[in-house]
Every structure is written in C-alpha cells, then in structure tokens.
CSV table of C-alpha atoms and ligand atoms in Angstrom, one decimal:
chain,number,residue,atom,x,y,z
A,1,UNK,CA,18.9,52.7,-55.5
A,2,UNK,CA,17.4,49.7,-53.8
A,3,UNK,CA,15.1,49.9,-50.8
A,4,UNK,CA,12.8,47.6,-48.8
A,5,UNK,CA,9.2,48.8,-49.3
A,6,UNK,CA,6.1,48.0,-47.3
A,7,UNK,CA,2.9,48.5,-49.4
A,8,UNK,CA,0.5,47.1,-46.8
A,9,UNK,CA,1.1,46.3,-43.1
A,10,UNK,CA,1.3,42.7,-42.1
A,11,UNK,CA,3.8,39.8,-41.5
A,12,UNK,CA,7.5,40.0,-42.4
A,13,UNK,CA,6.8,38.9,-46.0
A,14,UNK,CA,5.2,42.3,-46.8
A,15,UNK,CA,8.7,43.7,-47.0
A,16,UNK,CA,10.1,43.6,-50.5
A,17,UNK,CA,13.3,44.9,-52.1
A,18,UNK,CA,12.5,47.4,-54.9
A,19,UNK,CA,14.3,49.8,-57.2
A,20,UNK,CA,13.7,53.5,-56.3
A,21,UNK,CA,15.0,56.8,-57.8
A,22,UNK,CA,18.1,58.1,-56.2
A,23,UNK,CA,17.5,60.6,-53.3
A,24,UNK,CA,18.4,64.3,-53.5
A,25,UNK,CA,18.9,66.5,-50.4
A,26,UNK,CA,16.8,69.6,-50.0
A,27,UNK,CA,17.8,72.6,-47.8
A,28,UNK,CA,19.1,71.4,-44.4
A,29,UNK,CA,19.1,67.7,-45.5
A,30,UNK,CA,21.7,65.0,-46.0
A,31,UNK,CA,21.8,61.9,-48.2
A,32,UNK,CA,23.7,59.0,-46.7
A,33,UNK,CA,25.0,56.1,-48.7
A,34,UNK,CA,24.0,53.4,-46.3
A,35,UNK,CA,26.6,50.6,-45.5
A,36,UNK,CA,24.7,49.0,-42.5
A,37,UNK,CA,21.2,49.1,-41.1
A,38,UNK,CA,20.2,48.4,-37.5
A,39,UNK,CA,17.1,46.2,-37.0
A,40,UNK,CA,15.0,47.1,-34.0
A,41,UNK,CA,11.9,45.5,-32.5
A,42,UNK,CA,9.9,48.7,-33.2
A,43,UNK,CA,10.5,48.2,-36.9
A,44,UNK,CA,8.5,45.0,-36.6
A,45,UNK,CA,5.6,46.7,-34.7
A,46,UNK,CA,5.4,49.4,-37.4
A,47,UNK,CA,5.6,46.9,-40.2
A,48,UNK,CA,2.8,44.9,-38.6
A,49,UNK,CA,0.6,48.0,-38.2
A,50,UNK,CA,0.4,47.8,-34.3
A,51,UNK,CA,2.4,51.0,-33.9
A,52,UNK,CA,2.0,54.3,-35.8
A,53,UNK,CA,3.1,53.6,-39.3
A,54,UNK,CA,4.0,56.3,-41.8
A,55,UNK,CA,1.7,56.7,-44.9
A,56,UNK,CA,2.0,53.7,-47.3
A,57,UNK,CA,4.1,52.7,-49.1
A,58,UNK,CA,7.1,53.3,-46.8
A,59,UNK,CA,10.7,52.1,-46.2
A,60,UNK,CA,11.1,50.9,-42.6
A,61,UNK,CA,13.9,51.6,-40.2
A,62,UNK,CA,15.5,54.4,-38.1
A,63,UNK,CA,19.1,53.4,-37.6
A,64,UNK,CA,21.8,53.3,-40.3
A,65,UNK,CA,25.4,54.2,-40.8
A,66,UNK,CA,27.4,55.0,-43.9
A,67,UNK,CA,29.0,57.8,-45.9
A,68,UNK,CA,27.6,61.3,-46.5
A,69,UNK,CA,26.9,61.3,-50.3
A,70,UNK,CA,25.4,64.8,-50.7
A,71,UNK,CA,24.3,67.7,-48.5
A,72,UNK,CA,21.7,70.4,-49.2
A,73,UNK,CA,22.1,74.2,-48.8
A,74,UNK,CA,22.7,75.3,-45.2
A,75,UNK,CA,24.2,72.0,-44.0
A,76,UNK,CA,27.4,72.6,-42.1
A,77,UNK,CA,27.8,69.9,-39.4
A,78,UNK,CA,28.7,67.2,-41.9
A,79,UNK,CA,30.3,67.1,-45.4
A,80,UNK,CA,30.3,64.6,-48.3
A,81,UNK,CA,32.7,61.7,-47.7
A,82,UNK,CA,32.3,61.8,-43.9
A,83,UNK,CA,31.2,58.6,-42.1
A,84,UNK,CA,28.1,59.1,-40.0
A,85,UNK,CA,25.3,57.2,-38.2
A,86,UNK,CA,21.7,58.1,-38.3
A,87,UNK,CA,19.2,58.3,-35.4
A,88,UNK,CA,16.1,58.6,-37.4
A,89,UNK,CA,15.7,59.4,-41.2
A,90,UNK,CA,13.1,61.1,-43.4
A,91,UNK,CA,13.0,58.3,-46.0
A,92,UNK,CA,13.6,55.1,-44.0
A,93,UNK,CA,16.8,53.3,-43.2
A,94,UNK,CA,16.3,49.9,-44.9
A,95,UNK,CA,17.8,51.1,-48.2
A,96,UNK,CA,21.0,51.9,-50.1
A,97,UNK,CA,20.4,55.6,-49.5
A,98,UNK,CA,18.8,57.5,-46.6
A,99,UNK,CA,17.6,61.1,-46.6
A,100,UNK,CA,17.9,62.8,-43.2
A,101,UNK,CA,17.6,66.1,-41.5
A,102,UNK,CA,21.0,67.4,-40.6
A,103,UNK,CA,20.2,67.0,-36.9
A,104,UNK,CA,19.5,63.2,-37.5
A,105,UNK,CA,23.1,62.4,-38.6
A,106,UNK,CA,26.1,62.2,-36.3
A,107,UNK,CA,29.8,61.8,-37.2
A,108,UNK,CA,31.0,58.2,-36.6
A,109,UNK,CA,34.2,58.3,-34.6
A,110,UNK,CA,37.3,56.6,-36.1
A,111,UNK,CA,37.5,52.8,-35.4
A,112,UNK,CA,33.7,52.4,-35.2
A,113,UNK,CA,32.5,50.2,-38.1
A,114,UNK,CA,29.3,50.9,-40.0
A,115,UNK,CA,27.6,47.9,-38.4
A,116,UNK,CA,28.4,49.3,-35.0
A,117,UNK,CA,27.3,52.8,-36.1
A,118,UNK,CA,23.9,51.3,-37.1
A,119,UNK,CA,23.5,49.9,-33.6
A,120,UNK,CA,23.5,53.2,-31.9
A,121,UNK,CA,20.4,55.4,-32.6
A,122,UNK,CA,17.6,53.5,-30.9
A,123,UNK,CA,19.4,51.0,-28.6
A,124,UNK,CA,22.1,53.2,-27.2
A,125,UNK,CA,19.7,56.2,-27.3
A,126,UNK,CA,17.1,54.5,-25.2
A,127,UNK,CA,19.6,52.9,-22.8
A,128,UNK,CA,21.2,56.3,-22.1
A,129,UNK,CA,17.7,58.0,-21.8
A,130,UNK,CA,16.4,55.3,-19.4
A,131,UNK,CA,19.5,55.3,-17.2
A,132,UNK,CA,20.3,59.0,-17.0
A,133,UNK,CA,17.4,61.1,-18.2
A,134,UNK,CA,14.6,59.1,-16.7
A,135,UNK,CA,16.0,57.1,-13.7
A,136,UNK,CA,18.8,59.7,-13.0
A,137,UNK,CA,21.1,56.8,-12.1
A,138,UNK,CA,24.2,57.8,-10.0
A,139,UNK,CA,27.6,56.3,-9.6
A,140,UNK,CA,27.6,53.7,-6.8
A,141,UNK,CA,24.0,52.7,-7.4
A,142,UNK,CA,23.1,49.1,-8.5
A,143,UNK,CA,21.1,48.6,-11.7
A,144,UNK,CA,19.3,45.4,-12.7
A,145,UNK,CA,19.3,45.3,-16.5
A,146,UNK,CA,16.4,42.9,-17.0
A,147,UNK,CA,17.0,41.6,-20.5
A,148,UNK,CA,20.7,42.5,-21.0
A,149,UNK,CA,21.7,40.2,-23.9
A,150,UNK,CA,20.1,42.2,-26.8
A,151,UNK,CA,20.6,45.6,-28.5
A,152,UNK,CA,19.4,47.8,-25.6
A,153,UNK,CA,20.7,45.6,-22.8
A,154,UNK,CA,24.3,45.4,-24.1
A,155,UNK,CA,24.3,49.2,-24.6
A,156,UNK,CA,22.9,49.7,-21.1
A,157,UNK,CA,25.7,47.5,-19.5
A,158,UNK,CA,28.4,49.5,-21.2
A,159,UNK,CA,26.8,52.9,-20.3
A,160,UNK,CA,26.2,51.8,-16.7
A,161,UNK,CA,29.7,50.4,-16.2
A,162,UNK,CA,31.3,53.6,-17.7
A,163,UNK,CA,29.3,55.7,-15.2
A,164,UNK,CA,30.4,53.7,-12.1
A,165,UNK,CA,27.2,51.7,-11.4
A,166,UNK,CA,27.2,48.1,-10.2
A,167,UNK,CA,25.5,46.0,-12.9
A,168,UNK,CA,23.3,42.9,-12.6
A,169,UNK,CA,22.3,41.7,-16.0
A,170,UNK,CA,19.9,38.9,-17.1
A,171,UNK,CA,19.9,36.7,-20.2
A,172,UNK,CA,17.8,33.7,-21.3
A,173,UNK,CA,20.4,31.5,-22.9
A,174,UNK,CA,23.9,30.4,-21.9
A,175,UNK,CA,25.4,32.2,-24.9
A,176,UNK,CA,23.4,35.4,-24.1
A,177,UNK,CA,24.6,35.3,-20.4
A,178,UNK,CA,28.2,34.8,-21.5
A,179,UNK,CA,27.8,38.0,-23.6
A,180,UNK,CA,26.3,39.9,-20.6
A,181,UNK,CA,29.3,38.9,-18.5
A,182,UNK,CA,31.8,39.8,-21.3
A,183,UNK,CA,30.2,43.2,-21.6
A,184,UNK,CA,31.0,43.9,-18.0
A,185,UNK,CA,28.0,42.9,-15.8
A,186,UNK,CA,29.2,42.2,-12.3
A,187,UNK,CA,26.6,39.5,-11.8
A,188,UNK,CA,24.6,37.6,-14.4
A,189,UNK,CA,21.3,35.9,-13.9
A,190,UNK,CA,19.0,33.6,-16.0
A,191,UNK,CA,15.6,35.2,-16.5
A,192,UNK,CA,14.2,31.7,-17.4
A,193,UNK,CA,15.3,30.1,-14.1
A,194,UNK,CA,12.8,29.7,-11.3
A,195,UNK,CA,13.2,32.2,-8.4
A,196,UNK,CA,16.1,34.0,-10.1
A,197,UNK,CA,15.0,37.3,-8.7
A,198,UNK,CA,15.6,36.1,-5.1
A,199,UNK,CA,19.3,36.2,-6.1
A,200,UNK,CA,18.9,39.9,-6.6
A,201,UNK,CA,18.1,40.3,-3.0
A,202,UNK,CA,20.9,38.0,-1.9
A,203,UNK,CA,23.4,39.9,-4.1
A,204,UNK,CA,22.3,43.2,-2.5
A,205,UNK,CA,22.2,41.8,1.0
A,206,UNK,CA,18.5,42.1,1.2
A,207,UNK,CA,18.4,45.8,0.2
A,208,UNK,CA,17.4,45.5,-3.5
A,209,UNK,CA,18.6,47.5,-6.5
A,210,UNK,CA,18.2,51.2,-6.9
A,211,UNK,CA,17.4,51.0,-10.7
A,212,UNK,CA,15.8,48.4,-12.9
A,213,UNK,CA,15.8,48.8,-16.7
A,214,UNK,CA,12.9,46.6,-17.8
A,215,UNK,CA,12.7,45.1,-21.4
A,216,UNK,CA,9.6,43.0,-20.8
A,217,UNK,CA,7.4,44.7,-18.3
A,218,UNK,CA,4.3,42.7,-19.0
A,219,UNK,CA,6.1,39.7,-17.6
A,220,UNK,CA,8.3,41.3,-14.9
A,221,UNK,CA,6.9,44.6,-13.5
A,222,UNK,CA,5.1,43.1,-10.6
A,223,UNK,CA,8.2,41.1,-9.6
A,224,UNK,CA,10.5,44.0,-10.2
A,225,UNK,CA,8.8,46.1,-7.5
A,226,UNK,CA,9.6,43.5,-4.9
A,227,UNK,CA,13.4,43.7,-5.6
A,228,UNK,CA,13.7,47.5,-5.5
A,229,UNK,CA,15.6,49.3,-2.8
A,230,UNK,CA,13.9,52.2,-0.9
A,231,UNK,CA,13.5,55.1,-3.4
A,232,UNK,CA,14.2,52.7,-6.3
A,233,UNK,CA,13.1,53.4,-9.9
A,234,UNK,CA,11.9,50.9,-12.5
A,235,UNK,CA,12.1,52.2,-16.1
A,236,UNK,CA,9.8,50.4,-18.5
A,237,UNK,CA,11.6,50.3,-21.8
A,238,UNK,CA,9.8,47.3,-23.4
A,239,UNK,CA,6.3,45.8,-22.8
A,240,UNK,CA,4.1,43.6,-24.9
A,241,UNK,CA,0.9,43.5,-22.9
A,242,UNK,CA,-0.8,44.2,-19.6
A,243,UNK,CA,0.5,43.1,-16.2
A,244,UNK,CA,-0.7,43.0,-12.6
A,245,UNK,CA,1.2,44.8,-9.9
A,246,UNK,CA,0.8,45.2,-6.1
A,247,UNK,CA,0.9,49.0,-5.7
A,248,UNK,CA,1.8,48.5,-2.0
A,249,UNK,CA,5.2,47.3,-3.2
A,250,UNK,CA,5.8,50.8,-4.7
A,251,UNK,CA,4.2,52.6,-1.7
A,252,UNK,CA,6.3,50.8,0.9
A,253,UNK,CA,9.6,51.7,-0.9
A,254,UNK,CA,8.5,55.1,-2.2
A,255,UNK,CA,9.4,53.6,-5.6
A,256,UNK,CA,8.8,55.1,-9.0
A,257,UNK,CA,7.7,53.4,-12.2
A,258,UNK,CA,8.9,55.4,-15.1
A,259,UNK,CA,8.3,55.0,-18.8
A,260,UNK,CA,11.1,55.7,-21.3
A,261,UNK,CA,10.4,56.4,-25.0
A,262,UNK,CA,13.2,57.2,-27.4
A,263,UNK,CA,10.8,59.3,-29.5
A,264,UNK,CA,9.9,61.3,-26.3
A,265,UNK,CA,13.3,63.0,-26.0
A,266,UNK,CA,13.2,66.8,-26.5
A,267,UNK,CA,15.6,68.3,-29.0
A,268,UNK,CA,17.9,69.3,-26.1
A,269,UNK,CA,17.8,65.8,-24.6
A,270,UNK,CA,18.4,64.2,-28.0
A,271,UNK,CA,21.5,66.4,-28.5
A,272,UNK,CA,22.7,65.4,-25.0
A,273,UNK,CA,22.2,61.7,-25.7
A,274,UNK,CA,24.3,61.9,-28.9
A,275,UNK,CA,27.0,64.1,-27.3
A,276,UNK,CA,27.3,61.5,-24.5
A,277,UNK,CA,27.4,58.6,-27.0
A,278,UNK,CA,30.1,60.2,-29.1
A,279,UNK,CA,32.2,60.7,-26.0
A,280,UNK,CA,31.8,57.1,-25.1
A,281,UNK,CA,32.7,55.9,-28.6
A,282,UNK,CA,35.7,58.1,-28.6
A,283,UNK,CA,37.0,57.1,-25.2
A,284,UNK,CA,36.5,53.4,-25.9
A,285,UNK,CA,33.8,52.7,-23.2
A,286,UNK,CA,31.1,52.1,-25.8
A,287,UNK,CA,31.5,49.3,-28.4
A,288,UNK,CA,28.3,48.0,-30.0
A,289,UNK,CA,28.1,44.2,-30.3
A,290,UNK,CA,27.1,42.7,-33.6
A,291,UNK,CA,25.4,39.3,-33.4
A,292,UNK,CA,24.5,38.8,-37.0
A,293,UNK,CA,24.7,40.5,-40.4
A,294,UNK,CA,22.3,39.6,-43.2
A,295,UNK,CA,21.8,41.1,-46.7
A,296,UNK,CA,19.1,43.8,-47.0
A,297,UNK,CA,16.9,41.5,-49.1
A,298,UNK,CA,16.7,39.2,-46.0
A,299,UNK,CA,14.8,41.9,-44.0
A,300,UNK,CA,11.9,39.5,-43.5
A,301,UNK,CA,14.2,36.9,-41.9
A,302,UNK,CA,15.8,39.6,-39.7
A,303,UNK,CA,12.3,40.6,-38.5
A,304,UNK,CA,11.5,37.1,-37.5
A,305,UNK,CA,14.9,36.7,-35.7
A,306,UNK,CA,14.7,39.9,-33.7
A,307,UNK,CA,11.4,38.7,-32.1
A,308,UNK,CA,12.8,35.3,-31.2
A,309,UNK,CA,14.3,34.4,-27.8
A,310,UNK,CA,18.1,34.0,-27.6
A,311,UNK,CA,19.1,37.6,-28.3
A,312,UNK,CA,22.8,38.3,-28.9
A,313,UNK,CA,23.7,42.0,-29.5
A,314,UNK,CA,22.4,43.5,-32.7
A,315,UNK,CA,21.0,42.1,-36.0
A,316,UNK,CA,22.3,44.2,-38.9
A,317,UNK,CA,21.2,44.4,-42.6
A,318,UNK,CA,23.8,45.1,-45.2
A,319,UNK,CA,22.5,46.9,-48.4
B,1,NAP,N1,10.8,52.6,-25.2
B,1,NAP,C1,11.6,52.7,-26.3
B,1,NAP,O1,11.8,53.8,-26.8
B,1,NAP,C2,12.3,51.5,-26.8
B,1,NAP,C3,13.5,51.6,-27.6
B,1,NAP,C4,14.1,50.5,-28.0
B,1,NAP,C5,13.6,49.2,-27.6
B,1,NAP,N2,12.5,49.1,-26.9
B,1,NAP,C6,11.9,47.8,-26.5
B,1,NAP,O2,12.8,47.2,-25.6
B,1,NAP,C7,12.8,45.8,-25.7
B,1,NAP,C8,14.3,45.4,-26.0
B,1,NAP,O3,14.7,45.9,-27.2
B,1,NAP,P1,16.1,45.3,-27.9
B,1,NAP,O4,16.3,46.1,-29.1
B,1,NAP,O5,17.1,45.1,-26.9
B,1,NAP,O6,15.5,43.8,-28.3
B,1,NAP,P2,16.4,42.5,-28.5
B,1,NAP,O7,17.7,42.8,-29.0
B,1,NAP,O8,15.5,41.5,-29.2
B,1,NAP,O9,16.5,42.0,-27.0
B,1,NAP,C9,15.4,41.5,-26.2
B,1,NAP,C10,15.9,41.3,-24.8
B,1,NAP,O10,14.8,41.0,-23.9
B,1,NAP,C11,15.2,39.8,-23.2
B,1,NAP,N3,14.1,39.0,-22.6
B,1,NAP,C12,13.4,38.0,-23.2
B,1,NAP,N4,12.6,37.4,-22.2
B,1,NAP,C13,12.8,38.1,-21.1
B,1,NAP,C14,12.2,38.1,-19.8
B,1,NAP,N5,11.3,37.2,-19.4
B,1,NAP,N6,12.7,38.9,-18.8
B,1,NAP,C15,13.6,39.9,-19.1
B,1,NAP,N7,14.1,40.0,-20.4
B,1,NAP,C16,13.7,39.2,-21.3
B,1,NAP,C17,16.0,39.0,-24.2
B,1,NAP,O11,16.8,38.0,-23.5
B,1,NAP,P3,16.9,36.5,-24.2
B,1,NAP,O12,16.7,36.6,-25.6
B,1,NAP,O13,18.4,36.2,-23.8
B,1,NAP,O14,15.9,35.7,-23.4
B,1,NAP,C18,16.9,40.2,-24.7
B,1,NAP,O15,17.9,40.5,-23.8
B,1,NAP,C19,11.9,45.5,-26.9
B,1,NAP,O16,10.6,45.2,-26.4
B,1,NAP,C20,11.8,46.9,-27.6
B,1,NAP,O17,10.6,47.0,-28.3
B,1,NAP,C21,11.8,50.2,-26.5
C-alpha cells in the first residue's frame, strides 16, 4: 500500500509517497481501506516538529474514512465491508490503509461521503468539545465563532445551530463569509475589517456574547474579553503565539478563559462526542463542507494550503 512518510521533520516537502507492506490487524484492531483523508493544521505542526511528533519515520494524519478491510480477534463493533470514519489511528491516516484501535473507528451513517467522514474526527470533535464539554453552551445563548469559515468553524456553526444557540460567525474573505452564512450563522462579520468587533456589541444590544470559540487567540483574545457578556466563556481552540490581555476585562464580567484540546478528552468524553456526532449525521443537522480534494501525493500542497488565509471548509486528500 502507498503512504505518505516523514523521515525528518521540516517543511511540507519532507512528505513523500512511498510503498509500504500491507497492514494486518492484531487483537482489538481494525484495518481501514482509506478512501479520504482529512488535512488538519495540527498535521502541519507535527510535520514541522513544533508539536509532539511520533518516532521517525511516521505517516501523518488522524482523520480518515473508508471501508473496514479486516478486523482482529475480539473486535465486535465493526465488521469487514462496513464504512467507517477514524478519529485517530495507530499507523497514520495519510495512506491507502490505516490501522486503528477498535475505539478509534466509528460507523459512517448512510448518505455521508468518505470525504465528509474524513472531516469529522478533529474538527467536529473539537467543535463539540469546545461548545458543550468546555463552555457548557446552552440553548438561547449567543456564540461568536471567531474563525467560522474553516474545518472547525463550519462544524461549530452546525452544532451550535442544532442546539438552539444564536450564532455570529466571522470569515476573512467574501467567499468564506458566504459559506458561514450558508451554514446557518445568524450574523456574519469580517475579521479583517477595522472595528468589526464593535458590531458584536451592537448585535447583542451592548450585552456581549455568552460564548466565544477562538481560532486565533494570539490575535484576538484581548479583544474577545471586551465583547463577552457577564459570566461569558472564551474557549481557546487555536493560538499561534503569545497575546496581551487586560485581566480586568475578565474580572469585571466574571468571565472564564478556557482551553480546549481534542487530545484532552477522557475516554468517556470521547465516546460522548462521537455519539453526539453520529446522532447529528443521522438526523441531518451535521453535514461537513468539502472545500477541496487533492490526490494523496499532493500532501505537501495541502499542507501549504491549510495554513493560508481564505479557508473554505475542509481540504481532503484522496489516496
Ligand atoms: N485545540 C484543538 O484540539 C484543536 C483542534 C483542531 C484545530 N485546532 C486549531 O484551531 C484552528 C482552526 O482549525 P481549522 O481546522 O478550522 O483550520 P482552517 O480550516 O485552516 O480554518 C482557520 C480559520 O481561522 C480563521 N482566521 C484567520 N484569521 C483569523 C483572525 N484574525 N481571527 C479569527 N479567525 C481567523 C480562518 O478564516 P479566513 O481564512 O476566512 O480568514 C478560518 O476560519 C487552528 O489553529 C488549529 O490548529 C485546535
């Protein structure tokens, strides 16, 4: 089978397509014939060596979808021939086959394409965790999804709408903002416009929002605290450097700054996330948006694209 391999950490060009022996499942393991791979920003941090990388050489990636090819002894949740998505793998997702623990694979509901399945694990997982396990968002509250045009943002809009929240979403391009509106945001703002956050206060009649999901905290956290309602919660999902805040903004609102990390979910929380996602896929409220599909060999190009401005749903690799 073919897989992308990283022999040394570095720029996107360190990823190369290679021929590897076919994978065999051990006890409690599943081999998935991968039809689509989700590209996440964290894959680029790991490839570059700025985030814990597995021992070299490795195959990158967490999110894939495809058909169960073989199962090891003791596996009973899935069977060969079944379509599944992965949320984590043992062998890496950027490949024609992925070896997984049984708990890492989840049946793909009918009508959900492999590309959509490969968009679920990290983006929908963290969007659910940030909204409901960390911020404990409630129906009737207003959420600002600060960076709503990408993989996590579009997932968060769909999850928040399905749960009865009012959604304000931001995008940095006209195309991205159109997507944010299509996905169900009640109000759409341009995070590149001057003073756009003042509109958050106008839209909430001066009160501010109860919840903010923050994709770029190093740019926005200080400003976020000023548009929070009393008792508001900012969840830091993405950050690429330090930032200055005025702690008085948190104090005066009794606000909370929370971190959210997909890898921080306990086994029980992880199971809860995927049960909720399955329900949303089955009842039609969750529909991942695919922006672009590239061949697996184009992984270096996909890594450049996922770090560029102008996000539009998910970037998918097709093995
Ligand atoms: N904590 C975790 O476990 C976890 C899990 C998944 C992702 N993340 C992180 O969350 C972030 C988003 O991930 P993703 O998969 O959605 O990436 P993505 O698809 O590349 O989307 C990035 C988003 O950030 C927006 N953005 C750019 N500049 C912004 C600004 N100044 N203010 C607000 N938003 C801005 C982009 O908007 P435009 O392109 O339209 O400007 C886009 O909506 C990344 O930093 C990623 O590493 C963390």
